mmCIF file of C-alpha atoms in Angstrom:
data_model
loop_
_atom_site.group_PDB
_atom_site.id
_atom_site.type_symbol
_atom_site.label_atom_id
_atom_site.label_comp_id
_atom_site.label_asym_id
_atom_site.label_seq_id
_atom_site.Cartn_x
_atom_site.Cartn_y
_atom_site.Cartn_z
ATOM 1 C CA UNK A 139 -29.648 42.409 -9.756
ATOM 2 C CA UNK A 140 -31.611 39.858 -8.248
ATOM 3 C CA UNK A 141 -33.826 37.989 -9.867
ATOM 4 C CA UNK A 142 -34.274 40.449 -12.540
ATOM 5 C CA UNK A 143 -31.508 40.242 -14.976
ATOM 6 C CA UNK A 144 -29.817 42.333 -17.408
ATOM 7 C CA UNK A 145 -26.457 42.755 -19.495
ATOM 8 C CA UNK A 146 -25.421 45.762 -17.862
ATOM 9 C CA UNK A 147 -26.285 48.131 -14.885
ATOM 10 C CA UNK A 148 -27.020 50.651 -17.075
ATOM 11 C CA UNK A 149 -29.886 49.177 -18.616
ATOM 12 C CA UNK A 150 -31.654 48.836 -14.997
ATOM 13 C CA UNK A 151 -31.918 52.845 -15.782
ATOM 14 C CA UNK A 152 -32.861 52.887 -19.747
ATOM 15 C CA UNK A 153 -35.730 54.677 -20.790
ATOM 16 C CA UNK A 154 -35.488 51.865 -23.719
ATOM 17 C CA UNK A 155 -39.351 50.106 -24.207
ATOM 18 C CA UNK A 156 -37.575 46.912 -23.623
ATOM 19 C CA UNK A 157 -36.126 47.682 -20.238
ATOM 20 C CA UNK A 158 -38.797 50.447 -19.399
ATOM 21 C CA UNK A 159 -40.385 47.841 -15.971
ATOM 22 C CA UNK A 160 -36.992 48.498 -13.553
ATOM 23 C CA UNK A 161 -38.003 48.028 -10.399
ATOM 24 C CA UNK A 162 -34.891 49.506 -9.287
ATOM 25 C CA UNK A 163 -35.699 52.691 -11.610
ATOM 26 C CA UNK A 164 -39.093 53.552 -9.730
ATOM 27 C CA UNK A 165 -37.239 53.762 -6.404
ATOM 28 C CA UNK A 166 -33.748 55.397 -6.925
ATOM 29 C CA UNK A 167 -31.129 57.163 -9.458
ATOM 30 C CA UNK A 168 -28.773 55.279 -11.339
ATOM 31 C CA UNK A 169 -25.843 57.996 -9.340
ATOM 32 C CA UNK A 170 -27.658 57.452 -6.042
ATOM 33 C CA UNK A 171 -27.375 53.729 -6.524
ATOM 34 C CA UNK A 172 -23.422 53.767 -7.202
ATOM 35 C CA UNK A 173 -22.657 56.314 -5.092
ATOM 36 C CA UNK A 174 -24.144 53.671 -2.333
ATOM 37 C CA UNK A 175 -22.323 50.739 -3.875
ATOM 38 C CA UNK A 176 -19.325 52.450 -3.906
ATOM 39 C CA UNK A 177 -19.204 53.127 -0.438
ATOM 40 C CA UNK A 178 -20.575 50.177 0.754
ATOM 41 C CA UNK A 179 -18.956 48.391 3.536
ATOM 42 C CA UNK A 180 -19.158 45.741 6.082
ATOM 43 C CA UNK A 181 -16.363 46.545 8.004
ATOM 44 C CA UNK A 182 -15.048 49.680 9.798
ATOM 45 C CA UNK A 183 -11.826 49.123 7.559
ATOM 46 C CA UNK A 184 -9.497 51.297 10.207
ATOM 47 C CA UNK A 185 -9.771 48.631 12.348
ATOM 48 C CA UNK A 186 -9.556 45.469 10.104
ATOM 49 C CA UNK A 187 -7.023 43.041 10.469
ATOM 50 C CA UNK A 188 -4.823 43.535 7.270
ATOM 51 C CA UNK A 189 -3.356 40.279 8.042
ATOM 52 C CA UNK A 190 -7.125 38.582 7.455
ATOM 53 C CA UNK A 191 -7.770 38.191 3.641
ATOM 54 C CA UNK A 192 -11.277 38.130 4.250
ATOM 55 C CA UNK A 193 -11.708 40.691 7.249
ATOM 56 C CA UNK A 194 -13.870 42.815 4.940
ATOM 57 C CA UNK A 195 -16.601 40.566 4.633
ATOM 58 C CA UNK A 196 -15.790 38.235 7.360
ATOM 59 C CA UNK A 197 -19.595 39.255 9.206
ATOM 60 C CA UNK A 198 -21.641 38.674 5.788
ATOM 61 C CA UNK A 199 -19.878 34.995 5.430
ATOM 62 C CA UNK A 200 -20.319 34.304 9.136
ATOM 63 C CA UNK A 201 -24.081 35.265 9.053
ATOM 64 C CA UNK A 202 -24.757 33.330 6.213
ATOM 65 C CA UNK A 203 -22.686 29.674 7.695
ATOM 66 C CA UNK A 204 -24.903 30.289 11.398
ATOM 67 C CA UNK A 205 -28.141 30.568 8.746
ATOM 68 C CA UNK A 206 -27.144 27.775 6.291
ATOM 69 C CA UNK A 207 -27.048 25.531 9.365
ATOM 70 C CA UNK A 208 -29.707 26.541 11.569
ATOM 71 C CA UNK A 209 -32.242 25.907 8.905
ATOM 72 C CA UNK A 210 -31.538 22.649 7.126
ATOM 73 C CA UNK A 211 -30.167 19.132 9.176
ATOM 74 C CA UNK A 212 -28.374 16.944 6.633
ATOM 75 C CA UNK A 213 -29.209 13.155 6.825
ATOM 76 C CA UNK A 214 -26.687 10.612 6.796
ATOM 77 C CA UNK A 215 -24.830 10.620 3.520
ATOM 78 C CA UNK A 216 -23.199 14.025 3.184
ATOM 79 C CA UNK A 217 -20.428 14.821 0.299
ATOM 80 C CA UNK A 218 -17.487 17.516 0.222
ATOM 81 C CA UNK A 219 -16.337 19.161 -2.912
ATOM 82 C CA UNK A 220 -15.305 22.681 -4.413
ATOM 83 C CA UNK A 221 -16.797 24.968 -6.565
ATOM 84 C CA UNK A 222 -16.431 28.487 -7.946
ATOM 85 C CA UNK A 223 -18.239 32.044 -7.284
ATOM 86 C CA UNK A 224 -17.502 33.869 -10.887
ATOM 87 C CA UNK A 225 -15.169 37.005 -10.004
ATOM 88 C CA UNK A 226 -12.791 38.924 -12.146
ATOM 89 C CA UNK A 227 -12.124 41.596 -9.954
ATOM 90 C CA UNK A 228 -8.972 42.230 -8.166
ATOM 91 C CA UNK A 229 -8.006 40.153 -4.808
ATOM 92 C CA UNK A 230 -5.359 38.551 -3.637
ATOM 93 C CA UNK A 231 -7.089 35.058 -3.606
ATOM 94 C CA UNK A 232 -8.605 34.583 -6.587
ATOM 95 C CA UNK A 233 -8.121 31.281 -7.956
ATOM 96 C CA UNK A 234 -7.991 30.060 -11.329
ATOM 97 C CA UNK A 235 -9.320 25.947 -11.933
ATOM 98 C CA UNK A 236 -9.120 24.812 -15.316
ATOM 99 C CA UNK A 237 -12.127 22.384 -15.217
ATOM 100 C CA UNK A 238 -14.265 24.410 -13.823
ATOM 101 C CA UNK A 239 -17.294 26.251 -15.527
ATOM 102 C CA UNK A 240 -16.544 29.655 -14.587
ATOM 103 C CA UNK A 241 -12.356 29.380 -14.541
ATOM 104 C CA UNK A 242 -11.328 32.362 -12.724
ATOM 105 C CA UNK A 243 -13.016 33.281 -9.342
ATOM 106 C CA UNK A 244 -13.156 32.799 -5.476
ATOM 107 C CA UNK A 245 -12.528 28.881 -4.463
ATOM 108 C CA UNK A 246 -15.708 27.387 -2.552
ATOM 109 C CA UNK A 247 -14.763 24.168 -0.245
ATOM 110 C CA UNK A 248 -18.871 23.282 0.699
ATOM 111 C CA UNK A 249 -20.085 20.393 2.826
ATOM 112 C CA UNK A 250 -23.547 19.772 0.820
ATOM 113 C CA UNK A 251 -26.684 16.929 1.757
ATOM 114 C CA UNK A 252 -27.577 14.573 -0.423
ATOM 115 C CA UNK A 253 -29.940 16.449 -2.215
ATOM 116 C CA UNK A 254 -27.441 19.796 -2.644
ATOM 117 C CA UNK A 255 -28.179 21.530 -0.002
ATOM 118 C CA UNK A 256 -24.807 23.631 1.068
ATOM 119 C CA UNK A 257 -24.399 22.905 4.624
ATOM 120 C CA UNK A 258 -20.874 24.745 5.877
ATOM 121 C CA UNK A 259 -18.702 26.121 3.368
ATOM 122 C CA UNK A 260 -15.146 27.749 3.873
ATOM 123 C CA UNK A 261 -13.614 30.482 1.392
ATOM 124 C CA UNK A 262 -10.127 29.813 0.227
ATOM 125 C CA UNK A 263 -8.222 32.797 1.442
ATOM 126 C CA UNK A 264 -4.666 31.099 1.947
ATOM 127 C CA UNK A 265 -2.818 28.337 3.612
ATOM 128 C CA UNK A 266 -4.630 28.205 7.205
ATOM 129 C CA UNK A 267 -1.514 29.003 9.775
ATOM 130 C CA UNK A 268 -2.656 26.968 12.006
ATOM 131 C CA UNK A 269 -2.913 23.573 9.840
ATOM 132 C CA UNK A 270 -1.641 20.307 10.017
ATOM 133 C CA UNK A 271 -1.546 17.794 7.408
ATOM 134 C CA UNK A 272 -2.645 18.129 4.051
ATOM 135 C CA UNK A 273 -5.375 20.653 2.737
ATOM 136 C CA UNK A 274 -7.517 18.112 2.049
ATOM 137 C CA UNK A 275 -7.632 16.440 5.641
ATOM 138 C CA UNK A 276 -7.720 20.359 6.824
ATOM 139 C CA UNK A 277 -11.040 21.256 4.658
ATOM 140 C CA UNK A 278 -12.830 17.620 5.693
ATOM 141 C CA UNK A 279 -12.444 18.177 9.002
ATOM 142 C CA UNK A 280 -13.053 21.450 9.333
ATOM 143 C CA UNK A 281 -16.659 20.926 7.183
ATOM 144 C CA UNK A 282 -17.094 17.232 9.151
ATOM 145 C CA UNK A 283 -16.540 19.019 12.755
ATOM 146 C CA UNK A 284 -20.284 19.255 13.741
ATOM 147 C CA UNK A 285 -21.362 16.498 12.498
ATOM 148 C CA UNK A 286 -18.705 13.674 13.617
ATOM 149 C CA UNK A 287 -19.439 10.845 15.930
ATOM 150 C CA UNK A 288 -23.235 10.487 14.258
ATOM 151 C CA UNK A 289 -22.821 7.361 12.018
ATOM 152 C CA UNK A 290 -22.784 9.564 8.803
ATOM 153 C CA UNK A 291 -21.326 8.637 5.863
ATOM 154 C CA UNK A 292 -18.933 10.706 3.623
ATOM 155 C CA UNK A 293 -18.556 11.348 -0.389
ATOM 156 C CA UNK A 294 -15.862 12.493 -2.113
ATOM 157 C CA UNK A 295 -13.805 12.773 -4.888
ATOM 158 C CA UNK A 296 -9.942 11.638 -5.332
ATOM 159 C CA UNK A 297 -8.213 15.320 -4.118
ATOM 160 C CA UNK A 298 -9.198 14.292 -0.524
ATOM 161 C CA UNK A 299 -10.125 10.358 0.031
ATOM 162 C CA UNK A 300 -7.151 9.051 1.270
ATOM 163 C CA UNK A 301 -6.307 5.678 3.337
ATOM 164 C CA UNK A 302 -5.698 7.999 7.159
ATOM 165 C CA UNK A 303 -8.502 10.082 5.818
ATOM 166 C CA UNK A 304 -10.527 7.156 6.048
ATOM 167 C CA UNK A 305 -9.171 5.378 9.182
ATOM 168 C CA UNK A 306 -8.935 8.601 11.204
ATOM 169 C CA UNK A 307 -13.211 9.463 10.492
ATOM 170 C CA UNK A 308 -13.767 5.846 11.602
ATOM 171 C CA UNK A 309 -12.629 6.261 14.724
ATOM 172 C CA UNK A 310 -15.181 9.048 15.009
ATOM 173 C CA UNK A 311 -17.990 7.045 14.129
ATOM 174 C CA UNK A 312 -17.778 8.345 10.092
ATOM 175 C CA UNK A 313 -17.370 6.091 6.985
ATOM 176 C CA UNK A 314 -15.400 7.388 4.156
ATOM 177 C CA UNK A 315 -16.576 6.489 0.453
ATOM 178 C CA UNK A 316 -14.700 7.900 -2.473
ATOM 179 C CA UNK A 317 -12.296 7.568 -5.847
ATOM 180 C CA UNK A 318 -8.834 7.181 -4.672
ATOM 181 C CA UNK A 319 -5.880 7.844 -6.403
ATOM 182 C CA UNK A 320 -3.325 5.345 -7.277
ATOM 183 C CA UNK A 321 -0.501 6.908 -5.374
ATOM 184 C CA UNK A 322 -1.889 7.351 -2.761
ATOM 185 C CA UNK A 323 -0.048 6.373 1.063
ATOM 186 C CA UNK A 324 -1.227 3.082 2.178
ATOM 187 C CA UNK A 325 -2.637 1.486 -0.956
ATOM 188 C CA UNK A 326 -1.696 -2.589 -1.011
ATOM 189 C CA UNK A 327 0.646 -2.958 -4.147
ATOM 190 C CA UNK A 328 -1.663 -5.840 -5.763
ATOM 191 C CA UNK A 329 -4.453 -2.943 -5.966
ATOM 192 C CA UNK A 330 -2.735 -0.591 -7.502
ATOM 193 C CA UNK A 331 -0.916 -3.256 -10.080
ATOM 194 C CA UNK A 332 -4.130 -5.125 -10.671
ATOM 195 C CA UNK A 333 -4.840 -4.771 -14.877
ATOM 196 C CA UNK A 334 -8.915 -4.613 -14.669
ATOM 197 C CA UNK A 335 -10.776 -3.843 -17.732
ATOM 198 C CA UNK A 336 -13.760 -1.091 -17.709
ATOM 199 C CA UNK A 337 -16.491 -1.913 -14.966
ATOM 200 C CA UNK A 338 -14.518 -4.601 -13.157
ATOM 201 C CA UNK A 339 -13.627 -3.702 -9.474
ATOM 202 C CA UNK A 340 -11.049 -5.369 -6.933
ATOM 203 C CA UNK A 341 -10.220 -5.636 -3.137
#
């Protein structure tokens, strides 16, 4: 909880010399403190939209994006990637990525500076309605959307650089810079057949 850590939510309660300077202990019962958990909410849930996989904490996650950006201005290089929030628990969108640290969990797609800071950030629910093109293309512009036509540059990895990627952020003033798969639309044919040894380049 916090900054404090411990192995279970138990021990925030023991009576146990090692675990006897709780914080949590000195203001509250371990009942009292699930009992609130347990009905905790952030949503009147009789009026949710069941069609929304997020709906329940839709306010939290748009309170923390208007925060996230109000207090931090990226500078010019800015990169897009994913990561994972460790969850085991039961939803319909958990997602499982085998190179990942923490496998199983919900799917982060974050717009970060150059030093880390996370920027904008969407949670992967499910396939946007609404979307055209591929996911990738979807999640840059999406993240990109405030901060198009200001000369910044992009990084990222080979799931989303692409050739249109590239040539449709240039026409709004954004450079693309990034791995790019081999079989990918658009690549000349003496690039992708070119036999280079490690640390040589082409163009």
């Amino acid at each position: 909880m916090g900054i404090e850590r411990r192995p279970d939510l138990k021990d925030y309660w023991s009576s146990r010399r090692v675990f006897s300077q709780s914080f949590a202990a000195k203001y509250m019962t371990r009942n009292r403190f699930v009992q609130i958990l347990n009905s905790l909410h952030f949503v009147d849930t009789s009026n949710a939209d069941k069609s929304d996989r997020l709906s329940k904490i839709d306010a939290v996650v748009k309170i923390l994006k208007r925060a996230f950006a109000e207090v931090y201005k990226p500078g010019r290089e800015v990169c897009i990637d994913e990561s994972m929030i460790p969850f085991r628990g039961r939803v319909l969108f958990r997602q499982y990525l085998r190179g990942k640290r923490y496998k199983y969990g919900l799917k982060l797609y974050k717009l970060c500076s150059d030093d880390g800071y996370i920027v904008r950030f969407i949670v992967y629910a499910s396939k946007e309605p609404s979307r055209t093109g591929s996911a990738a293309e979807y999640v840059v512009t999406k993240l990109m959307e405030p901060y198009l036509d200001s000369g910044r540059q992009l990084v990222t990895d080979n799931f989303y650089t692409s050739i249109p990627l590239a040539e449709n952020l240039l026409q709004r003033r954004t450079h693309l810079v990034g791995t790019l798969r081999k079989n990918r639309v658009g690549i000349p044919k003496d690039i992708t057949s070119a036999k280079l040894q490690r640390g040589e380049t082409t163009a």
